[in-house]
Amino acid sequence: MAQQTNFLYLNNLMRMLWEQHAAWTRMTIISIAEGLADEEVTTQRLLRNPGDIAAVFRCYYGNQIADCLKNLLTEHLILASQLIKAVKACDTTAAADIERRWYANGEQIVTFLSRINPYWSRETMLNLWRVHLDQVKAQAVARLNKNYALDIYYYDIGELHLLHMADELTQGIVRQFPQCFTFNFKMNL
């Protein structure tokens, strides 16, 4: 069980990690779409994000659950990268198969989350995750089509969406483990 911590600390940490998820996903999309030399190192940095998120979960749920989440999130990012590459290569058969597996992985993540925390309803998590996948896909398609304004638009709304998702995850953890949190809201006027 985690040591007692401040609610705001957890919320800020969760938001930072999902912000990094958005930012490094975007950078990887750009690197793949534009054929940049930094694609490998950018992808490696993106793939660090699941472990960082899992480290937070490890504090509350233990090693087995954290490792499972890390694996599911890593698969999510690898499939997204493969999907962008297949679309870029105009391999519609591979793209359709990878997209199907990507959305199935999203449903696995939702099922996993809703099983470990009673405050994360399957319906809410499914909606949050599907919107995330749809926004990442739209962002990548816009980038591949060189519609940079639309690419930026989907990144911006996707970033806000992931911050909302981070808040939902934080609230669920706090509700499930209230004994682990302090709620010191001091205002400096």
PDB file of N, CA and C in Angstrom, residues 78-145:
ATOM      1  N   ILE A  78       2.955   0.519 -29.541  1.00  0.00           N
ATOM      2  CA  ILE A  78       3.591  -0.211 -30.655  1.00  0.00           C
ATOM      3  C   ILE A  78       2.608  -0.372 -31.812  1.00  0.00           C
ATOM      4  N   LEU A  79       1.372  -0.737 -31.498  1.00  0.00           N
ATOM      5  CA  LEU A  79       0.365  -0.876 -32.554  1.00  0.00           C
ATOM      6  C   LEU A  79       0.102   0.459 -33.249  1.00  0.00           C
ATOM      7  N   ALA A  80       0.065   1.541 -32.490  1.00  0.00           N
ATOM      8  CA  ALA A  80      -0.144   2.862 -33.101  1.00  0.00           C
ATOM      9  C   ALA A  80       0.982   3.178 -34.079  1.00  0.00           C
ATOM     10  N   SER A  81       2.203   2.908 -33.675  1.00  0.00           N
ATOM     11  CA  SER A  81       3.358   3.142 -34.537  1.00  0.00           C
ATOM     12  C   SER A  81       3.290   2.278 -35.798  1.00  0.00           C
ATOM     13  N   GLN A  82       2.944   1.011 -35.631  1.00  0.00           N
ATOM     14  CA  GLN A  82       2.812   0.110 -36.781  1.00  0.00           C
ATOM     15  C   GLN A  82       1.692   0.567 -37.712  1.00  0.00           C
ATOM     16  N   LEU A  83       0.604   1.061 -37.137  1.00  0.00           N
ATOM     17  CA  LEU A  83      -0.521   1.530 -37.941  1.00  0.00           C
ATOM     18  C   LEU A  83      -0.116   2.721 -38.798  1.00  0.00           C
ATOM     19  N   ILE A  84       0.589   3.668 -38.216  1.00  0.00           N
ATOM     20  CA  ILE A  84       1.045   4.841 -38.974  1.00  0.00           C
ATOM     21  C   ILE A  84       1.963   4.413 -40.119  1.00  0.00           C
ATOM     22  N   LYS A  85       2.857   3.488 -39.833  1.00  0.00           N
ATOM     23  CA  LYS A  85       3.780   3.006 -40.871  1.00  0.00           C
ATOM     24  C   LYS A  85       3.026   2.290 -41.989  1.00  0.00           C
ATOM     25  N   ALA A  86       2.022   1.499 -41.643  1.00  0.00           N
ATOM     26  CA  ALA A  86       1.244   0.781 -42.668  1.00  0.00           C
ATOM     27  C   ALA A  86       0.450   1.758 -43.528  1.00  0.00           C
ATOM     28  N   VAL A  87      -0.151   2.759 -42.898  1.00  0.00           N
ATOM     29  CA  VAL A  87      -0.909   3.765 -43.660  1.00  0.00           C
ATOM     30  C   VAL A  87       0.040   4.546 -44.562  1.00  0.00           C
ATOM     31  N   LYS A  88       1.189   4.935 -44.029  1.00  0.00           N
ATOM     32  CA  LYS A  88       2.178   5.676 -44.830  1.00  0.00           C
ATOM     33  C   LYS A  88       2.614   4.853 -46.043  1.00  0.00           C
ATOM     34  N   ALA A  89       2.750   3.539 -45.868  1.00  0.00           N
ATOM     35  CA  ALA A  89       3.176   2.656 -46.957  1.00  0.00           C
ATOM     36  C   ALA A  89       2.023   2.274 -47.890  1.00  0.00           C
ATOM     37  N   CYS A  90       0.816   2.789 -47.612  1.00  0.00           N
ATOM     38  CA  CYS A  90      -0.388   2.479 -48.396  1.00  0.00           C
ATOM     39  C   CYS A  90      -0.716   0.983 -48.379  1.00  0.00           C
ATOM     40  N   ASP A  91      -0.369   0.315 -47.295  1.00  0.00           N
ATOM     41  CA  ASP A  91      -0.676  -1.105 -47.134  1.00  0.00           C
ATOM     42  C   ASP A  91      -2.017  -1.203 -46.403  1.00  0.00           C
ATOM     43  N   THR A  92      -3.105  -1.125 -47.162  1.00  0.00           N
ATOM     44  CA  THR A  92      -4.442  -1.062 -46.567  1.00  0.00           C
ATOM     45  C   THR A  92      -4.820  -2.340 -45.820  1.00  0.00           C
ATOM     46  N   THR A  93      -4.348  -3.480 -46.295  1.00  0.00           N
ATOM     47  CA  THR A  93      -4.660  -4.749 -45.616  1.00  0.00           C
ATOM     48  C   THR A  93      -4.012  -4.774 -44.239  1.00  0.00           C
ATOM     49  N   ALA A  94      -2.731  -4.463 -44.195  1.00  0.00           N
ATOM     50  CA  ALA A  94      -2.029  -4.444 -42.901  1.00  0.00           C
ATOM     51  C   ALA A  94      -2.620  -3.366 -41.996  1.00  0.00           C
ATOM     52  N   ALA A  95      -2.907  -2.196 -42.559  1.00  0.00           N
ATOM     53  CA  ALA A  95      -3.458  -1.097 -41.759  1.00  0.00           C
ATOM     54  C   ALA A  95      -4.787  -1.486 -41.124  1.00  0.00           C
ATOM     55  N   ALA A  96      -5.642  -2.150 -41.877  1.00  0.00           N
ATOM     56  CA  ALA A  96      -6.948  -2.564 -41.346  1.00  0.00           C
ATOM     57  C   ALA A  96      -6.778  -3.578 -40.217  1.00  0.00           C
ATOM     58  N   ASP A  97      -5.861  -4.524 -40.387  1.00  0.00           N
ATOM     59  CA  ASP A  97      -5.623  -5.526 -39.348  1.00  0.00           C
ATOM     60  C   ASP A  97      -5.037  -4.888 -38.091  1.00  0.00           C
ATOM     61  N   ILE A  98      -4.062  -4.010 -38.263  1.00  0.00           N
ATOM     62  CA  ILE A  98      -3.440  -3.355 -37.112  1.00  0.00           C
ATOM     63  C   ILE A  98      -4.443  -2.458 -36.407  1.00  0.00           C
ATOM     64  N   GLU A  99      -5.264  -1.738 -37.156  1.00  0.00           N
ATOM     65  CA  GLU A  99      -6.270  -0.870 -36.541  1.00  0.00           C
ATOM     66  C   GLU A  99      -7.267  -1.693 -35.721  1.00  0.00           C
ATOM     67  N   ARG A 100      -7.678  -2.827 -36.239  1.00  0.00           N
ATOM     68  CA  ARG A 100      -8.589  -3.703 -35.494  1.00  0.00           C
ATOM     69  C   ARG A 100      -7.940  -4.141 -34.187  1.00  0.00           C
ATOM     70  N   ARG A 101      -6.669  -4.542 -34.249  1.00  0.00           N
ATOM     71  CA  ARG A 101      -5.958  -4.982 -33.040  1.00  0.00           C
ATOM     72  C   ARG A 101      -5.723  -3.825 -32.073  1.00  0.00           C
ATOM     73  N   TRP A 102      -5.527  -2.623 -32.611  1.00  0.00           N
ATOM     74  CA  TRP A 102      -5.302  -1.425 -31.781  1.00  0.00           C
ATOM     75  C   TRP A 102      -6.561  -1.108 -30.967  1.00  0.00           C
ATOM     76  N   TYR A 103      -7.711  -1.143 -31.632  1.00  0.00           N
ATOM     77  CA  TYR A 103      -8.965  -0.894 -30.914  1.00  0.00           C
ATOM     78  C   TYR A 103      -9.284  -2.031 -29.939  1.00  0.00           C
ATOM     79  N   ALA A 104      -8.950  -3.277 -30.310  1.00  0.00           N
ATOM     80  CA  ALA A 104      -9.153  -4.404 -29.383  1.00  0.00           C
ATOM     81  C   ALA A 104      -8.261  -4.239 -28.151  1.00  0.00           C
ATOM     82  N   ASN A 105      -7.043  -3.785 -28.340  1.00  0.00           N
ATOM     83  CA  ASN A 105      -6.149  -3.505 -27.221  1.00  0.00           C
ATOM     84  C   ASN A 105      -6.740  -2.408 -26.328  1.00  0.00           C
ATOM     85  N   GLY A 106      -7.347  -1.399 -26.930  1.00  0.00           N
ATOM     86  CA  GLY A 106      -8.015  -0.360 -26.150  1.00  0.00           C
ATOM     87  C   GLY A 106      -9.111  -0.944 -25.273  1.00  0.00           C
ATOM     88  N   GLU A 107      -9.868  -1.868 -25.823  1.00  0.00           N
ATOM     89  CA  GLU A 107     -10.917  -2.526 -25.030  1.00  0.00           C
ATOM     90  C   GLU A 107     -10.317  -3.388 -23.921  1.00  0.00           C
ATOM     91  N   GLN A 108      -9.162  -4.005 -24.179  1.00  0.00           N
ATOM     92  CA  GLN A 108      -8.484  -4.773 -23.127  1.00  0.00           C
ATOM     93  C   GLN A 108      -8.049  -3.850 -21.987  1.00  0.00           C
ATOM     94  N   ILE A 109      -7.545  -2.684 -22.337  1.00  0.00           N
ATOM     95  CA  ILE A 109      -7.132  -1.711 -21.317  1.00  0.00           C
ATOM     96  C   ILE A 109      -8.338  -1.288 -20.487  1.00  0.00           C
ATOM     97  N   VAL A 110      -9.443  -1.004 -21.158  1.00  0.00           N
ATOM     98  CA  VAL A 110     -10.676  -0.598 -20.474  1.00  0.00           C
ATOM     99  C   VAL A 110     -11.158  -1.691 -19.528  1.00  0.00           C
ATOM    100  N   THR A 111     -11.202  -2.928 -20.014  1.00  0.00           N
ATOM    101  CA  THR A 111     -11.639  -4.046 -19.181  1.00  0.00           C
ATOM    102  C   THR A 111     -10.727  -4.194 -17.970  1.00  0.00           C
ATOM    103  N   PHE A 112      -9.445  -4.097 -18.193  1.00  0.00           N
ATOM    104  CA  PHE A 112      -8.465  -4.201 -17.114  1.00  0.00           C
ATOM    105  C   PHE A 112      -8.700  -3.114 -16.062  1.00  0.00           C
ATOM    106  N   LEU A 113      -8.808  -1.871 -16.504  1.00  0.00           N
ATOM    107  CA  LEU A 113      -8.992  -0.758 -15.564  1.00  0.00           C
ATOM    108  C   LEU A 113     -10.296  -0.899 -14.778  1.00  0.00           C
ATOM    109  N   SER A 114     -11.363  -1.257 -15.476  1.00  0.00           N
ATOM    110  CA  SER A 114     -12.659  -1.349 -14.788  1.00  0.00           C
ATOM    111  C   SER A 114     -12.711  -2.529 -13.817  1.00  0.00           C
ATOM    112  N   ARG A 115     -11.837  -3.492 -13.992  1.00  0.00           N
ATOM    113  CA  ARG A 115     -11.773  -4.624 -13.048  1.00  0.00           C
ATOM    114  C   ARG A 115     -10.956  -4.303 -11.805  1.00  0.00           C
ATOM    115  N   ILE A 116      -9.948  -3.456 -11.933  1.00  0.00           N
ATOM    116  CA  ILE A 116      -9.091  -3.198 -10.770  1.00  0.00           C
ATOM    117  C   ILE A 116      -9.612  -2.070  -9.888  1.00  0.00           C
ATOM    118  N   ASN A 117     -10.525  -1.258 -10.418  1.00  0.00           N
ATOM    119  CA  ASN A 117     -11.017  -0.131  -9.627  1.00  0.00           C
ATOM    120  C   ASN A 117     -12.518   0.022  -9.860  1.00  0.00           C
ATOM    121  N   PRO A 118     -13.327  -0.126  -8.810  1.00  0.00           N
ATOM    122  CA  PRO A 118     -14.781  -0.036  -8.984  1.00  0.00           C
ATOM    123  C   PRO A 118     -15.269   1.365  -9.350  1.00  0.00           C
ATOM    124  N   TYR A 119     -14.405   2.359  -9.232  1.00  0.00           N
ATOM    125  CA  TYR A 119     -14.791   3.740  -9.545  1.00  0.00           C
ATOM    126  C   TYR A 119     -14.484   4.120 -10.995  1.00  0.00           C
ATOM    127  N   TRP A 120     -13.917   3.192 -11.739  1.00  0.00           N
ATOM    128  CA  TRP A 120     -13.711   3.394 -13.177  1.00  0.00           C
ATOM    129  C   TRP A 120     -14.722   2.515 -13.900  1.00  0.00           C
ATOM    130  N   SER A 121     -15.852   3.090 -14.228  1.00  0.00           N
ATOM    131  CA  SER A 121     -16.877   2.295 -14.899  1.00  0.00           C
ATOM    132  C   SER A 121     -16.404   1.915 -16.304  1.00  0.00           C
ATOM    133  N   ARG A 122     -16.793   0.744 -16.709  1.00  0.00           N
ATOM    134  CA  ARG A 122     -16.427   0.276 -18.051  1.00  0.00           C
ATOM    135  C   ARG A 122     -16.925   1.242 -19.113  1.00  0.00           C
ATOM    136  N   GLU A 123     -18.147   1.713 -18.956  1.00  0.00           N
ATOM    137  CA  GLU A 123     -18.732   2.624 -19.946  1.00  0.00           C
ATOM    138  C   GLU A 123     -17.934   3.927 -20.054  1.00  0.00           C
ATOM    139  N   THR A 124     -17.607   4.516 -18.924  1.00  0.00           N
ATOM    140  CA  THR A 124     -16.841   5.767 -18.929  1.00  0.00           C
ATOM    141  C   THR A 124     -15.454   5.546 -19.511  1.00  0.00           C
ATOM    142  N   MET A 125     -14.790   4.494 -19.056  1.00  0.00           N
ATOM    143  CA  MET A 125     -13.434   4.209 -19.544  1.00  0.00           C
ATOM    144  C   MET A 125     -13.438   3.886 -21.039  1.00  0.00           C
ATOM    145  N   LEU A 126     -14.451   3.161 -21.499  1.00  0.00           N
ATOM    146  CA  LEU A 126     -14.539   2.821 -22.916  1.00  0.00           C
ATOM    147  C   LEU A 126     -14.706   4.082 -23.758  1.00  0.00           C
ATOM    148  N   ASN A 127     -15.548   4.984 -23.307  1.00  0.00           N
ATOM    149  CA  ASN A 127     -15.734   6.239 -24.016  1.00  0.00           C
ATOM    150  C   ASN A 127     -14.433   7.050 -24.038  1.00  0.00           C
ATOM    151  N   LEU A 128     -13.769   7.149 -22.898  1.00  0.00           N
ATOM    152  CA  LEU A 128     -12.507   7.900 -22.824  1.00  0.00           C
ATOM    153  C   LEU A 128     -11.454   7.295 -23.753  1.00  0.00           C
ATOM    154  N   TRP A 129     -11.342   5.990 -23.738  1.00  0.00           N
ATOM    155  CA  TRP A 129     -10.309   5.345 -24.540  1.00  0.00           C
ATOM    156  C   TRP A 129     -10.617   5.424 -26.030  1.00  0.00           C
ATOM    157  N   ARG A 130     -11.873   5.235 -26.414  1.00  0.00           N
ATOM    158  CA  ARG A 130     -12.222   5.319 -27.843  1.00  0.00           C
ATOM    159  C   ARG A 130     -11.978   6.717 -28.389  1.00  0.00           C
ATOM    160  N   VAL A 131     -12.337   7.724 -27.618  1.00  0.00           N
ATOM    161  CA  VAL A 131     -12.079   9.108 -28.054  1.00  0.00           C
ATOM    162  C   VAL A 131     -10.582   9.315 -28.236  1.00  0.00           C
ATOM    163  N   HIS A 132      -9.794   8.820 -27.288  1.00  0.00           N
ATOM    164  CA  HIS A 132      -8.330   8.943 -27.405  1.00  0.00           C
ATOM    165  C   HIS A 132      -7.831   8.297 -28.695  1.00  0.00           C
ATOM    166  N   LEU A 133      -8.249   7.069 -28.963  1.00  0.00           N
ATOM    167  CA  LEU A 133      -7.802   6.382 -30.178  1.00  0.00           C
ATOM    168  C   LEU A 133      -8.246   7.127 -31.430  1.00  0.00           C
ATOM    169  N   ASP A 134      -9.485   7.566 -31.443  1.00  0.00           N
ATOM    170  CA  ASP A 134     -10.003   8.307 -32.603  1.00  0.00           C
ATOM    171  C   ASP A 134      -9.202   9.586 -32.843  1.00  0.00           C
ATOM    172  N   GLN A 135      -8.849  10.277 -31.763  1.00  0.00           N
ATOM    173  CA  GLN A 135      -8.109  11.530 -31.910  1.00  0.00           C
ATOM    174  C   GLN A 135      -6.673  11.291 -32.377  1.00  0.00           C
ATOM    175  N   VAL A 136      -6.029  10.260 -31.872  1.00  0.00           N
ATOM    176  CA  VAL A 136      -4.668   9.938 -32.329  1.00  0.00           C
ATOM    177  C   VAL A 136      -4.696   9.549 -33.796  1.00  0.00           C
ATOM    178  N   LYS A 137      -5.681   8.736 -34.166  1.00  0.00           N
ATOM    179  CA  LYS A 137      -5.800   8.330 -35.575  1.00  0.00           C
ATOM    180  C   LYS A 137      -6.019   9.551 -36.473  1.00  0.00           C
ATOM    181  N   ALA A 138      -6.909  10.435 -36.073  1.00  0.00           N
ATOM    182  CA  ALA A 138      -7.186  11.633 -36.868  1.00  0.00           C
ATOM    183  C   ALA A 138      -5.953  12.516 -36.977  1.00  0.00           C
ATOM    184  N   GLN A 139      -5.215  12.617 -35.888  1.00  0.00           N
ATOM    185  CA  GLN A 139      -3.981  13.412 -35.892  1.00  0.00           C
ATOM    186  C   GLN A 139      -2.974  12.834 -36.884  1.00  0.00           C
ATOM    187  N   ALA A 140      -2.798  11.507 -36.839  1.00  0.00           N
ATOM    188  CA  ALA A 140      -1.834  10.855 -37.729  1.00  0.00           C
ATOM    189  C   ALA A 140      -2.251  10.977 -39.195  1.00  0.00           C
ATOM    190  N   VAL A 141      -3.537  10.783 -39.469  1.00  0.00           N
ATOM    191  CA  VAL A 141      -4.025  10.900 -40.851  1.00  0.00           C
ATOM    192  C   VAL A 141      -3.817  12.328 -41.361  1.00  0.00           C
ATOM    193  N   ALA A 142      -4.123  13.305 -40.528  1.00  0.00           N
ATOM    194  CA  ALA A 142      -3.919  14.706 -40.938  1.00  0.00           C
ATOM    195  C   ALA A 142      -2.448  14.966 -41.229  1.00  0.00           C
ATOM    196  N   ARG A 143      -1.567  14.467 -40.392  1.00  0.00           N
ATOM    197  CA  ARG A 143      -0.120  14.663 -40.608  1.00  0.00           C
ATOM    198  C   ARG A 143       0.321  13.980 -41.890  1.00  0.00           C
ATOM    199  N   LEU A 144      -0.112  12.734 -42.097  1.00  0.00           N
ATOM    200  CA  LEU A 144       0.272  12.018 -43.314  1.00  0.00           C
ATOM    201  C   LEU A 144      -0.252  12.711 -44.569  1.00  0.00           C
ATOM    202  N   ASN A 145      -1.413  13.374 -44.449  1.00  0.00           N
ATOM    203  CA  ASN A 145      -1.980  14.109 -45.582  1.00  0.00           C
ATOM    204  C   ASN A 145      -1.453  15.538 -45.678  1.00  0.00           C
TER     205      ASN A 145
END
